[in-house]
MMTF fields as JSON, N, C-alpha, C and O atoms, coordinates in Angstrom:
{
  "mmtfVersion": "1.0.0",
  "mmtfProducer": "UNKNOWN",
  "numBonds": 459,
  "numAtoms": 460,
  "numGroups": 115,
  "numChains": 1,
  "numModels": 1,
  "chainsPerModel": [1],
  "groupsPerChain": [115],
  "chainIdList": ["A"],
  "bondAtomList": [4, 2, 8, 6, 12, 10, 16, 14, 20, 18, 24, 22, 28, 26, 32, 30, 36, 34, 40, 38, 44, 42, 48, 46, 52, 50, 56, 54, 60, 58, 64, 62, 68, 66, 72, 70, 76, 74, 80, 78, 84, 82, 88, 86, 92, 90, 96, 94, 100, 98, 104, 102, 108, 106, 112, 110, 116, 114, 120, 118, 124, 122, 128, 126, 132, 130, 136, 134, 140, 138, 144, 142, 148, 146, 152, 150, 156, 154, 160, 158, 164, 162, 168, 166, 172, 170, 176, 174, 180, 178, 184, 182, 188, 186, 192, 190, 196, 194, 200, 198, 204, 202, 208, 206, 212, 210, 216, 214, 220, 218, 224, 222, 228, 226, 232, 230, 236, 234, 240, 238, 244, 242, 248, 246, 252, 250, 256, 254, 260, 258, 264, 262, 268, 266, 272, 270, 276, 274, 280, 278, 284, 282, 288, 286, 292, 290, 296, 294, 300, 298, 304, 302, 308, 306, 312, 310, 316, 314, 320, 318, 324, 322, 328, 326, 332, 330, 336, 334, 340, 338, 344, 342, 348, 346, 352, 350, 356, 354, 360, 358, 364, 362, 368, 366, 372, 370, 376, 374, 380, 378, 384, 382, 388, 386, 392, 390, 396, 394, 400, 398, 404, 402, 408, 406, 412, 410, 416, 414, 420, 418, 424, 422, 428, 426, 432, 430, 436, 434, 440, 438, 444, 442, 448, 446, 452, 450, 456, 454],
  "bondOrderList": [1, 1, 1, 1, 1, 1, 1, 1, 1, 1, 1, 1, 1, 1, 1, 1, 1, 1, 1, 1, 1, 1, 1, 1, 1, 1, 1, 1, 1, 1, 1, 1, 1, 1, 1, 1, 1, 1, 1, 1, 1, 1, 1, 1, 1, 1, 1, 1, 1, 1, 1, 1, 1, 1, 1, 1, 1, 1, 1, 1, 1, 1, 1, 1, 1, 1, 1, 1, 1, 1, 1, 1, 1, 1, 1, 1, 1, 1, 1, 1, 1, 1, 1, 1, 1, 1, 1, 1, 1, 1, 1, 1, 1, 1, 1, 1, 1, 1, 1, 1, 1, 1, 1, 1, 1, 1, 1, 1, 1, 1, 1, 1, 1, 1],
  "groupList": [{"groupName": "ASP", "atomNameList": ["N", "CA", "C", "O"], "elementList": ["N", "C", "C", "O"], "formalChargeList": [0, 0, 0, 0], "bondAtomList": [1, 0, 2, 1, 3, 2], "bondOrderList": [1, 1, 2], "singleLetterCode": "D", "chemCompType": "L-PEPTIDE LINKING"}, {"groupName": "PRO", "atomNameList": ["N", "CA", "C", "O"], "elementList": ["N", "C", "C", "O"], "formalChargeList": [0, 0, 0, 0], "bondAtomList": [1, 0, 2, 1, 3, 2], "bondOrderList": [1, 1, 2], "singleLetterCode": "P", "chemCompType": "L-PEPTIDE LINKING"}, {"groupName": "THR", "atomNameList": ["N", "CA", "C", "O"], "elementList": ["N", "C", "C", "O"], "formalChargeList": [0, 0, 0, 0], "bondAtomList": [1, 0, 2, 1, 3, 2], "bondOrderList": [1, 1, 2], "singleLetterCode": "T", "chemCompType": "L-PEPTIDE LINKING"}, {"groupName": "LEU", "atomNameList": ["N", "CA", "C", "O"], "elementList": ["N", "C", "C", "O"], "formalChargeList": [0, 0, 0, 0], "bondAtomList": [1, 0, 2, 1, 3, 2], "bondOrderList": [1, 1, 2], "singleLetterCode": "L", "chemCompType": "L-PEPTIDE LINKING"}, {"groupName": "GLU", "atomNameList": ["N", "CA", "C", "O"], "elementList": ["N", "C", "C", "O"], "formalChargeList": [0, 0, 0, 0], "bondAtomList": [1, 0, 2, 1, 3, 2], "bondOrderList": [1, 1, 2], "singleLetterCode": "E", "chemCompType": "L-PEPTIDE LINKING"}, {"groupName": "SER", "atomNameList": ["N", "CA", "C", "O"], "elementList": ["N", "C", "C", "O"], "formalChargeList": [0, 0, 0, 0], "bondAtomList": [1, 0, 2, 1, 3, 2], "bondOrderList": [1, 1, 2], "singleLetterCode": "S", "chemCompType": "L-PEPTIDE LINKING"}, {"groupName": "ASN", "atomNameList": ["N", "CA", "C", "O"], "elementList": ["N", "C", "C", "O"], "formalChargeList": [0, 0, 0, 0], "bondAtomList": [1, 0, 2, 1, 3, 2], "bondOrderList": [1, 1, 2], "singleLetterCode": "N", "chemCompType": "L-PEPTIDE LINKING"}, {"groupName": "ALA", "atomNameList": ["N", "CA", "C", "O"], "elementList": ["N", "C", "C", "O"], "formalChargeList": [0, 0, 0, 0], "bondAtomList": [1, 0, 2, 1, 3, 2], "bondOrderList": [1, 1, 2], "singleLetterCode": "A", "chemCompType": "L-PEPTIDE LINKING"}, {"groupName": "LYS", "atomNameList": ["N", "CA", "C", "O"], "elementList": ["N", "C", "C", "O"], "formalChargeList": [0, 0, 0, 0], "bondAtomList": [1, 0, 2, 1, 3, 2], "bondOrderList": [1, 1, 2], "singleLetterCode": "K", "chemCompType": "L-PEPTIDE LINKING"}, {"groupName": "VAL", "atomNameList": ["N", "CA", "C", "O"], "elementList": ["N", "C", "C", "O"], "formalChargeList": [0, 0, 0, 0], "bondAtomList": [1, 0, 2, 1, 3, 2], "bondOrderList": [1, 1, 2], "singleLetterCode": "V", "chemCompType": "L-PEPTIDE LINKING"}, {"groupName": "ARG", "atomNameList": ["N", "CA", "C", "O"], "elementList": ["N", "C", "C", "O"], "formalChargeList": [0, 0, 0, 0], "bondAtomList": [1, 0, 2, 1, 3, 2], "bondOrderList": [1, 1, 2], "singleLetterCode": "R", "chemCompType": "L-PEPTIDE LINKING"}, {"groupName": "ILE", "atomNameList": ["N", "CA", "C", "O"], "elementList": ["N", "C", "C", "O"], "formalChargeList": [0, 0, 0, 0], "bondAtomList": [1, 0, 2, 1, 3, 2], "bondOrderList": [1, 1, 2], "singleLetterCode": "I", "chemCompType": "L-PEPTIDE LINKING"}, {"groupName": "PHE", "atomNameList": ["N", "CA", "C", "O"], "elementList": ["N", "C", "C", "O"], "formalChargeList": [0, 0, 0, 0], "bondAtomList": [1, 0, 2, 1, 3, 2], "bondOrderList": [1, 1, 2], "singleLetterCode": "F", "chemCompType": "L-PEPTIDE LINKING"}, {"groupName": "TRP", "atomNameList": ["N", "CA", "C", "O"], "elementList": ["N", "C", "C", "O"], "formalChargeList": [0, 0, 0, 0], "bondAtomList": [1, 0, 2, 1, 3, 2], "bondOrderList": [1, 1, 2], "singleLetterCode": "W", "chemCompType": "L-PEPTIDE LINKING"}, {"groupName": "GLY", "atomNameList": ["N", "CA", "C", "O"], "elementList": ["N", "C", "C", "O"], "formalChargeList": [0, 0, 0, 0], "bondAtomList": [1, 0, 2, 1, 3, 2], "bondOrderList": [1, 1, 2], "singleLetterCode": "G", "chemCompType": "PEPTIDE LINKING"}, {"groupName": "GLN", "atomNameList": ["N", "CA", "C", "O"], "elementList": ["N", "C", "C", "O"], "formalChargeList": [0, 0, 0, 0], "bondAtomList": [1, 0, 2, 1, 3, 2], "bondOrderList": [1, 1, 2], "singleLetterCode": "Q", "chemCompType": "L-PEPTIDE LINKING"}, {"groupName": "HIS", "atomNameList": ["N", "CA", "C", "O"], "elementList": ["N", "C", "C", "O"], "formalChargeList": [0, 0, 0, 0], "bondAtomList": [1, 0, 2, 1, 3, 2], "bondOrderList": [1, 1, 2], "singleLetterCode": "H", "chemCompType": "L-PEPTIDE LINKING"}, {"groupName": "CYS", "atomNameList": ["N", "CA", "C", "O"], "elementList": ["N", "C", "C", "O"], "formalChargeList": [0, 0, 0, 0], "bondAtomList": [1, 0, 2, 1, 3, 2], "bondOrderList": [1, 1, 2], "singleLetterCode": "C", "chemCompType": "L-PEPTIDE LINKING"}, {"groupName": "TYR", "atomNameList": ["N", "CA", "C", "O"], "elementList": ["N", "C", "C", "O"], "formalChargeList": [0, 0, 0, 0], "bondAtomList": [1, 0, 2, 1, 3, 2], "bondOrderList": [1, 1, 2], "singleLetterCode": "Y", "chemCompType": "L-PEPTIDE LINKING"}],
  "groupTypeList": [0, 1, 2, 3, 4, 5, 2, 6, 3, 5, 7, 5, 5, 8, 9, 10, 5, 9, 11, 5, 12, 13, 14, 5, 15, 14, 3, 3, 0, 7, 3, 15, 3, 10, 0, 5, 5, 5, 10, 12, 0, 7, 4, 0, 1, 7, 3, 3, 11, 7, 16, 14, 10, 10, 0, 2, 2, 9, 0, 12, 7, 3, 5, 4, 4, 3, 10, 0, 5, 17, 4, 7, 7, 6, 11, 1, 18, 4, 18, 16, 1, 12, 0, 14, 14, 16, 14, 7, 13, 6, 15, 4, 11, 0, 14, 3, 5, 3, 7, 4, 11, 5, 3, 6, 12, 3, 9, 14, 16, 15, 14, 3, 5, 3, 0],
  "groupIdList": [1, 2, 3, 4, 5, 6, 7, 8, 9, 10, 11, 12, 13, 14, 15, 16, 17, 18, 19, 20, 21, 22, 23, 24, 25, 26, 27, 28, 29, 30, 31, 32, 33, 34, 35, 36, 37, 38, 39, 40, 41, 42, 43, 44, 45, 46, 47, 48, 49, 50, 51, 52, 53, 54, 55, 56, 57, 58, 59, 60, 61, 62, 63, 64, 65, 66, 67, 68, 69, 70, 71, 72, 73, 74, 75, 76, 77, 78, 79, 80, 81, 82, 83, 84, 85, 86, 87, 88, 89, 90, 91, 92, 93, 94, 95, 96, 97, 98, 99, 100, 101, 102, 103, 104, 105, 106, 107, 108, 109, 110, 111, 112, 113, 114, 115],
  "secStructList": [7, 4, 4, 4, 4, 6, 1, 1, 6, 6, 1, 7, 7, 7, 7, 7, 3, 3, 3, 3, 3, 1, 7, 7, 1, 2, 2, 2, 2, 2, 2, 2, 2, 2, 2, 7, 7, 7, 1, 7, 7, 6, 6, 1, 7, 3, 3, 3, 3, 3, 3, 3, 6, 6, 7, 6, 6, 6, 6, 2, 2, 2, 2, 2, 2, 2, 2, 2, 2, 2, 2, 2, 6, 6, 7, 7, 3, 3, 3, 3, 3, 3, 1, 1, 7, 1, 7, 7, 6, 6, 7, 3, 3, 6, 6, 3, 3, 2, 2, 2, 2, 2, 2, 2, 2, 2, 2, 2, 2, 6, 6, 7, 7, 7, 7],
  "xCoordList": [111.272, 110.655, 109.587, 108.626, 109.547, 108.683, 107.253, 106.246, 107.151, 106.02, 105.126, 103.948, 105.706, 104.898, 104.067, 103.062, 104.458, 103.581, 102.335, 101.547, 102.076, 100.919, 100.159, 99.133, 100.728, 100.293, 99.682, 100.267, 98.315, 97.599, 97.568, 97.92, 97.152, 97.218, 96.128, 96.237, 95.077, 93.938, 94.286, 93.559, 95.131, 95.588, 96.222, 97.032, 95.857, 96.244, 97.818, 98.151, 98.637, 100.044, 100.296, 101.411, 99.113, 99.201, 99.497, 98.889, 100.509, 101.03, 100.023, 99.634, 99.549, 98.537, 98.935, 98.15, 100.294, 100.738, 102.312, 102.895, 102.954, 104.452, 104.824, 104.115, 105.881, 106.581, 107.881, 108.709, 107.959, 109.314, 110.016, 109.541, 111.013, 111.727, 113.0, 113.819, 113.177, 114.322, 114.256, 115.302, 113.132, 112.885, 112.933, 112.775, 113.168, 112.956, 112.473, 112.324, 112.199, 111.782, 112.852, 112.551, 114.069, 115.191, 115.326, 115.563, 115.142, 115.148, 113.97, 114.223, 112.855, 111.69, 111.974, 111.579, 112.554, 112.98, 113.734, 113.523, 114.706, 115.781, 115.156, 115.649, 114.093, 113.489, 112.603, 112.469, 112.004, 111.299, 112.086, 111.638, 113.216, 114.278, 114.47, 114.431, 114.677, 115.074, 113.97, 114.256, 112.738, 111.689, 110.499, 109.408, 110.633, 109.543, 108.24, 107.195, 108.237, 107.021, 106.903, 107.881, 105.852, 105.636, 105.448, 104.786, 106.024, 105.898, 104.895, 104.724, 104.199, 103.168, 101.772, 101.554, 100.907, 99.492, 98.649, 99.204, 97.259, 96.215, 96.097, 95.577, 96.692, 96.502, 97.682, 97.733, 98.516, 99.757, 99.173, 98.046, 100.057, 99.475, 99.766, 100.745, 99.026, 99.226, 100.665, 101.266, 101.171, 102.47, 102.64, 102.043, 103.451, 103.799, 105.153, 106.07, 105.355, 106.748, 107.027, 106.158, 108.191, 108.792, 110.242, 111.015, 110.511, 112.026, 112.403, 111.637, 113.527, 114.153, 114.564, 115.107, 114.278, 114.622, 116.196, 116.711, 116.854, 118.32, 118.971, 119.976, 118.689, 119.131, 120.209, 119.956, 121.444, 122.618, 123.004, 123.881, 122.389, 122.558, 121.75, 122.252, 120.356, 119.372, 118.672, 118.061, 118.805, 118.363, 116.792, 115.915, 116.641, 115.06, 114.045, 112.87, 114.709, 113.693, 113.459, 112.428, 114.054, 113.6, 112.239, 111.468, 112.134, 110.941, 109.657, 108.512, 110.131, 108.979, 108.422, 107.231, 109.55, 109.206, 108.322, 107.294, 108.735, 107.884, 106.586, 105.647, 106.4, 105.062, 104.162, 102.949, 104.941, 104.184, 103.767, 102.614, 104.723, 104.402, 103.133, 102.271, 103.13, 101.947, 100.709, 99.713, 100.804, 99.454, 99.173, 98.005, 100.005, 99.782, 99.122, 98.241, 99.514, 99.05, 97.791, 97.247, 97.391, 96.264, 96.447, 95.6, 97.707, 98.082, 97.806, 98.234, 97.085, 96.937, 98.375, 99.25, 98.552, 99.808, 99.716, 98.731, 100.56, 100.719, 102.175, 103.079, 102.387, 103.605, 104.009, 103.353, 105.124, 105.597, 106.955, 107.846, 107.28, 108.525, 108.859, 107.971, 110.113, 110.449, 111.741, 112.349, 112.188, 113.184, 114.601, 115.628, 114.689, 115.969, 116.675, 116.388, 117.63, 118.535, 118.104, 116.943, 119.12, 119.065, 118.626, 117.796, 119.236, 118.794, 117.718, 117.841, 116.485, 115.212, 114.504, 113.377, 115.13, 114.48, 113.953, 112.943, 114.536, 114.022, 113.221, 112.913, 112.842, 112.153, 110.7, 110.134, 110.111, 108.647, 108.02, 108.586, 106.846, 106.136, 104.733, 103.9, 104.475, 103.112, 102.999, 101.983, 103.996, 103.92, 103.923, 103.802, 104.1, 104.044, 105.467, 106.185, 105.802, 107.03, 106.662, 105.506, 107.907, 107.676, 107.165, 106.563, 107.333, 106.757, 105.173, 104.437, 104.7, 103.293, 102.63, 101.548, 103.35, 102.823, 102.623, 101.614, 103.794, 103.669, 102.586, 101.83, 102.485, 101.489, 99.955, 99.094, 99.761, 98.527, 98.206, 97.095, 99.284, 99.15, 98.712, 97.685, 99.605, 99.297, 97.862, 97.161, 97.513, 96.049, 95.104, 94.236, 95.098, 94.248, 94.12, 93.005, 95.337, 95.173, 94.984, 94.713, 95.122, 95.013, 93.72, 93.544, 92.891, 91.689, 91.716, 90.822, 92.957, 93.042, 92.353, 91.794, 92.464, 91.907, 92.688, 93.023, 92.99, 93.842, 93.141, 93.783, 91.824, 91.035, 91.307, 90.679],
  "yCoordList": [110.495, 109.816, 110.802, 110.842, 111.577, 112.413, 111.726, 112.431, 110.336, 109.765, 109.497, 109.19, 109.617, 109.532, 110.714, 110.623, 111.823, 113.046, 113.063, 114.0, 111.949, 111.929, 110.545, 110.351, 109.66, 108.28, 107.939, 107.945, 107.569, 107.027, 108.176, 107.964, 109.323, 110.432, 110.2, 110.702, 109.412, 109.207, 108.001, 107.794, 107.386, 106.04, 106.562, 107.489, 105.972, 106.208, 105.591, 104.553, 106.344, 105.859, 105.478, 105.265, 105.416, 104.912, 103.547, 102.724, 103.161, 101.839, 101.063, 101.507, 99.938, 99.271, 97.939, 97.251, 97.551, 96.359, 96.339, 96.941, 95.62, 95.684, 94.251, 93.572, 93.792, 92.467, 92.843, 93.595, 92.094, 92.253, 90.833, 90.021, 90.508, 89.406, 89.751, 90.529, 89.22, 89.335, 90.848, 91.399, 91.484, 92.891, 93.015, 92.117, 94.226, 94.59, 96.045, 96.588, 96.763, 98.02, 98.884, 99.958, 98.518, 99.302, 100.821, 101.813, 100.832, 102.09, 103.003, 104.136, 102.541, 103.198, 103.585, 104.695, 102.859, 103.154, 104.304, 105.237, 104.28, 105.371, 106.624, 107.675, 106.678, 107.768, 108.407, 109.624, 107.439, 107.915, 108.585, 109.581, 108.136, 108.732, 110.12, 111.056, 110.292, 111.602, 112.518, 113.675, 112.203, 113.363, 112.901, 113.435, 111.901, 111.445, 111.242, 111.421, 110.889, 110.582, 109.049, 108.498, 108.357, 106.978, 106.73, 107.5, 105.687, 105.324, 104.288, 103.801, 103.883, 102.76, 103.314, 103.846, 103.175, 103.498, 102.594, 101.888, 102.574, 101.78, 101.918, 101.061, 103.249, 103.622, 103.05, 103.215, 102.442, 101.761, 100.653, 100.175, 100.327, 99.253, 97.801, 97.593, 96.923, 95.637, 95.037, 95.137, 94.425, 93.891, 92.44, 91.78, 91.881, 90.368, 90.276, 90.884, 89.585, 89.274, 87.922, 87.096, 87.561, 86.191, 86.347, 87.192, 85.449, 85.511, 84.149, 83.422, 83.857, 82.519, 82.625, 83.618, 81.558, 81.37, 81.332, 81.756, 80.769, 80.569, 81.681, 81.321, 82.76, 84.017, 84.51, 85.003, 84.482, 85.039, 86.398, 87.027, 86.842, 88.369, 89.364, 90.389, 89.053, 89.929, 89.073, 88.039, 89.571, 88.706, 88.388, 89.221, 86.992, 86.772, 87.494, 87.73, 87.814, 88.383, 89.696, 90.212, 90.411, 91.688, 91.641, 92.584, 90.296, 90.225, 90.048, 90.402, 89.393, 89.204, 90.622, 90.9, 91.508, 92.923, 93.504, 94.056, 93.397, 93.968, 93.487, 94.283, 92.242, 91.698, 92.164, 92.366, 92.303, 92.904, 94.31, 94.664, 95.193, 96.53, 96.685, 97.545, 95.732, 95.591, 95.367, 96.08, 94.315, 94.026, 95.155, 95.541, 95.802, 96.826, 98.072, 98.74, 98.351, 99.503, 99.09, 99.86, 97.776, 97.386, 97.53, 97.92, 97.14, 97.033, 95.725, 94.781, 95.511, 94.071, 93.507, 94.241, 92.306, 91.537, 90.091, 89.508, 89.487, 88.166, 87.951, 88.699, 86.89, 86.669, 85.051, 84.076, 85.024, 83.59, 83.254, 83.342, 82.913, 82.352, 81.053, 80.224, 80.861, 79.501, 79.098, 79.888, 77.729, 77.139, 77.636, 77.449, 78.157, 78.366, 79.75, 80.326, 80.1, 81.227, 82.544, 82.802, 83.254, 84.633, 84.415, 85.128, 83.406, 83.213, 82.371, 81.158, 83.002, 82.276, 82.003, 81.513, 82.301, 82.209, 80.807, 80.713, 79.818, 78.525, 77.904, 76.726, 78.468, 78.239, 77.943, 78.567, 76.915, 76.687, 76.69, 76.106, 77.343, 77.457, 76.868, 77.388, 75.731, 75.078, 74.71, 75.0, 74.116, 73.827, 74.696, 74.278, 76.144, 77.071, 77.758, 77.876, 78.156, 78.985, 80.35, 80.772, 81.129, 82.572, 83.345, 84.389, 82.953, 83.635, 83.485, 84.46, 82.186, 81.956, 82.633, 83.209, 82.545, 83.326, 84.79, 85.426, 85.3, 86.804, 87.116, 88.064, 86.416, 86.636, 86.606, 87.42, 85.557, 85.181, 86.649, 87.179, 87.133, 88.1, 89.406, 90.044, 89.705, 90.727, 90.858, 91.866, 89.621, 89.589, 89.85, 90.688, 89.308, 89.512, 90.864, 91.351, 91.596, 92.841, 93.999, 95.133, 93.723, 94.785, 94.503, 95.083, 93.564, 93.479, 93.016, 93.265, 92.208, 91.664, 90.323, 89.728, 89.913, 88.549, 87.813, 88.361, 86.515, 85.682, 85.141, 84.489, 85.34, 84.892, 85.623, 85.33],
  "zCoordList": [78.234, 76.951, 76.535, 77.302, 75.524, 74.956, 74.681, 74.749, 74.365, 74.132, 75.287, 75.109, 76.582, 77.62, 77.908, 78.614, 77.38, 77.482, 76.693, 76.821, 75.773, 75.095, 75.104, 74.452, 75.857, 75.957, 77.065, 78.148, 76.907, 78.216, 79.309, 80.47, 78.886, 79.876, 80.987, 82.106, 80.611, 81.527, 82.49, 83.462, 82.296, 83.139, 84.36, 84.324, 85.438, 86.716, 86.801, 86.228, 87.543, 87.78, 89.231, 89.709, 89.892, 91.249, 91.378, 90.694, 92.311, 92.683, 93.423, 94.503, 92.958, 93.576, 94.132, 94.783, 93.838, 94.544, 94.432, 93.53, 95.388, 95.348, 95.644, 96.387, 95.1, 95.309, 95.843, 95.327, 97.162, 97.983, 98.062, 98.857, 97.363, 97.723, 98.504, 98.015, 99.647, 100.701, 101.18, 101.521, 101.211, 101.752, 103.307, 104.134, 103.492, 104.984, 104.964, 103.869, 106.176, 106.112, 106.615, 107.137, 106.509, 107.025, 106.392, 107.081, 105.014, 104.398, 105.002, 105.41, 105.038, 105.553, 107.064, 107.421, 107.892, 109.277, 109.278, 110.053, 108.349, 108.331, 107.847, 108.256, 106.996, 106.496, 107.681, 107.81, 108.542, 109.655, 110.63, 111.196, 110.881, 111.832, 111.364, 112.163, 110.084, 109.573, 109.723, 110.03, 109.558, 109.519, 110.392, 110.193, 111.395, 112.127, 111.437, 112.061, 110.22, 109.555, 109.275, 108.771, 109.542, 109.343, 107.817, 107.121, 107.362, 105.88, 105.74, 104.622, 106.739, 106.595, 106.958, 108.047, 106.069, 106.563, 105.699, 104.857, 105.867, 105.254, 103.843, 103.129, 103.335, 101.924, 101.037, 99.818, 101.691, 100.855, 99.996, 100.121, 99.145, 98.156, 98.659, 99.375, 98.332, 98.706, 98.522, 97.452, 99.597, 99.454, 99.503, 100.353, 98.608, 98.676, 99.248, 98.698, 100.279, 100.891, 100.737, 101.015, 100.307, 100.096, 100.515, 100.065, 101.414, 102.048, 102.509, 103.143, 102.191, 102.747, 104.154, 104.637, 104.774, 106.162, 106.461, 107.496, 105.411, 105.552, 104.782, 104.169, 104.684, 104.021, 104.739, 105.838, 104.324, 104.982, 104.552, 105.144, 103.574, 103.11, 103.804, 104.264, 103.9, 104.375, 105.465, 105.194, 106.699, 107.927, 107.719, 107.49, 107.852, 107.758, 108.711, 108.433, 109.913, 110.926, 110.245, 110.677, 109.337, 108.831, 107.883, 107.706, 107.311, 106.64, 107.523, 107.244, 108.699, 109.785, 110.201, 110.338, 110.384, 110.907, 110.052, 110.442, 108.621, 107.505, 107.61, 107.614, 107.7, 107.708, 108.935, 108.861, 110.064, 111.197, 110.923, 111.171, 110.381, 110.0, 109.144, 109.326, 108.178, 107.343, 108.104, 107.985, 108.92, 109.866, 110.602, 110.57, 111.286, 112.34, 111.477, 112.017, 110.259, 109.468, 108.597, 107.805, 108.837, 107.933, 106.383, 105.579, 106.142, 104.63, 104.187, 104.852, 103.057, 102.513, 102.181, 101.721, 102.41, 102.312, 102.11, 102.563, 101.529, 101.56, 102.058, 101.685, 102.93, 103.515, 103.161, 103.527, 102.44, 101.951, 102.457, 101.613, 103.574, 104.049, 103.301, 103.097, 102.891, 102.325, 103.024, 103.746, 102.773, 103.388, 102.676, 103.328, 101.586, 101.027, 101.613, 102.663, 100.686, 101.159, 100.332, 100.012, 100.072, 99.253, 97.777, 97.212, 97.236, 95.781, 95.705, 95.873, 95.425, 95.478, 94.133, 94.072, 93.222, 91.904, 91.544, 90.846, 91.951, 91.785, 92.825, 92.644, 93.845, 94.951, 94.536, 93.638, 95.271, 95.172, 96.566, 97.49, 96.739, 97.881, 97.743, 97.001, 98.497, 98.291, 96.723, 96.092, 96.184, 94.931, 93.686, 92.534, 94.118, 93.137, 93.02, 94.013, 91.906, 91.775, 92.184, 92.221, 92.542, 92.94, 91.791, 92.038, 90.51, 89.4, 89.416, 89.259, 89.617, 89.772, 90.95, 90.839, 92.15, 93.316, 93.065, 93.375, 92.415, 92.066, 91.118, 91.329, 90.159, 89.054, 89.66, 89.329, 90.581, 91.314, 92.123, 92.127, 92.733, 93.771, 92.857, 93.088, 91.818, 90.89, 90.358, 90.448, 89.758, 89.252, 90.371, 90.126, 91.532, 92.635, 93.124, 93.309, 93.378, 93.931, 92.883, 93.278, 91.604, 90.784, 89.816, 88.745, 90.344, 89.636, 88.261, 87.452, 87.963, 86.468, 86.341, 87.262, 85.054, 84.952, 83.905, 82.855, 84.208, 83.299, 82.167, 81.343, 82.008, 80.957, 79.661, 78.644]
}
């Protein structure tokens, strides 16, 4: 897109937060096996992990491993396990939808304001 060459050139493109529904670190582990380089360090962006305990598509234990990797690398994270399965869009966690949890996470970790 040629407009990107002249639009907001002073704005940073650094990723400051990531949302992971049903995620795992499988791809990152595969990359580490390929080149022996860790993909987790304290400079990584904050990560929100939400995963259903009854997910039969992506093993729930993988989200726990991802959480543990964040913890070990001192990456800021929020972990939200829920009782549903893989299709989580209508899930509520502590009375909040995943959309609300995600918005609160982004606002908090990107220094934004809802005012």
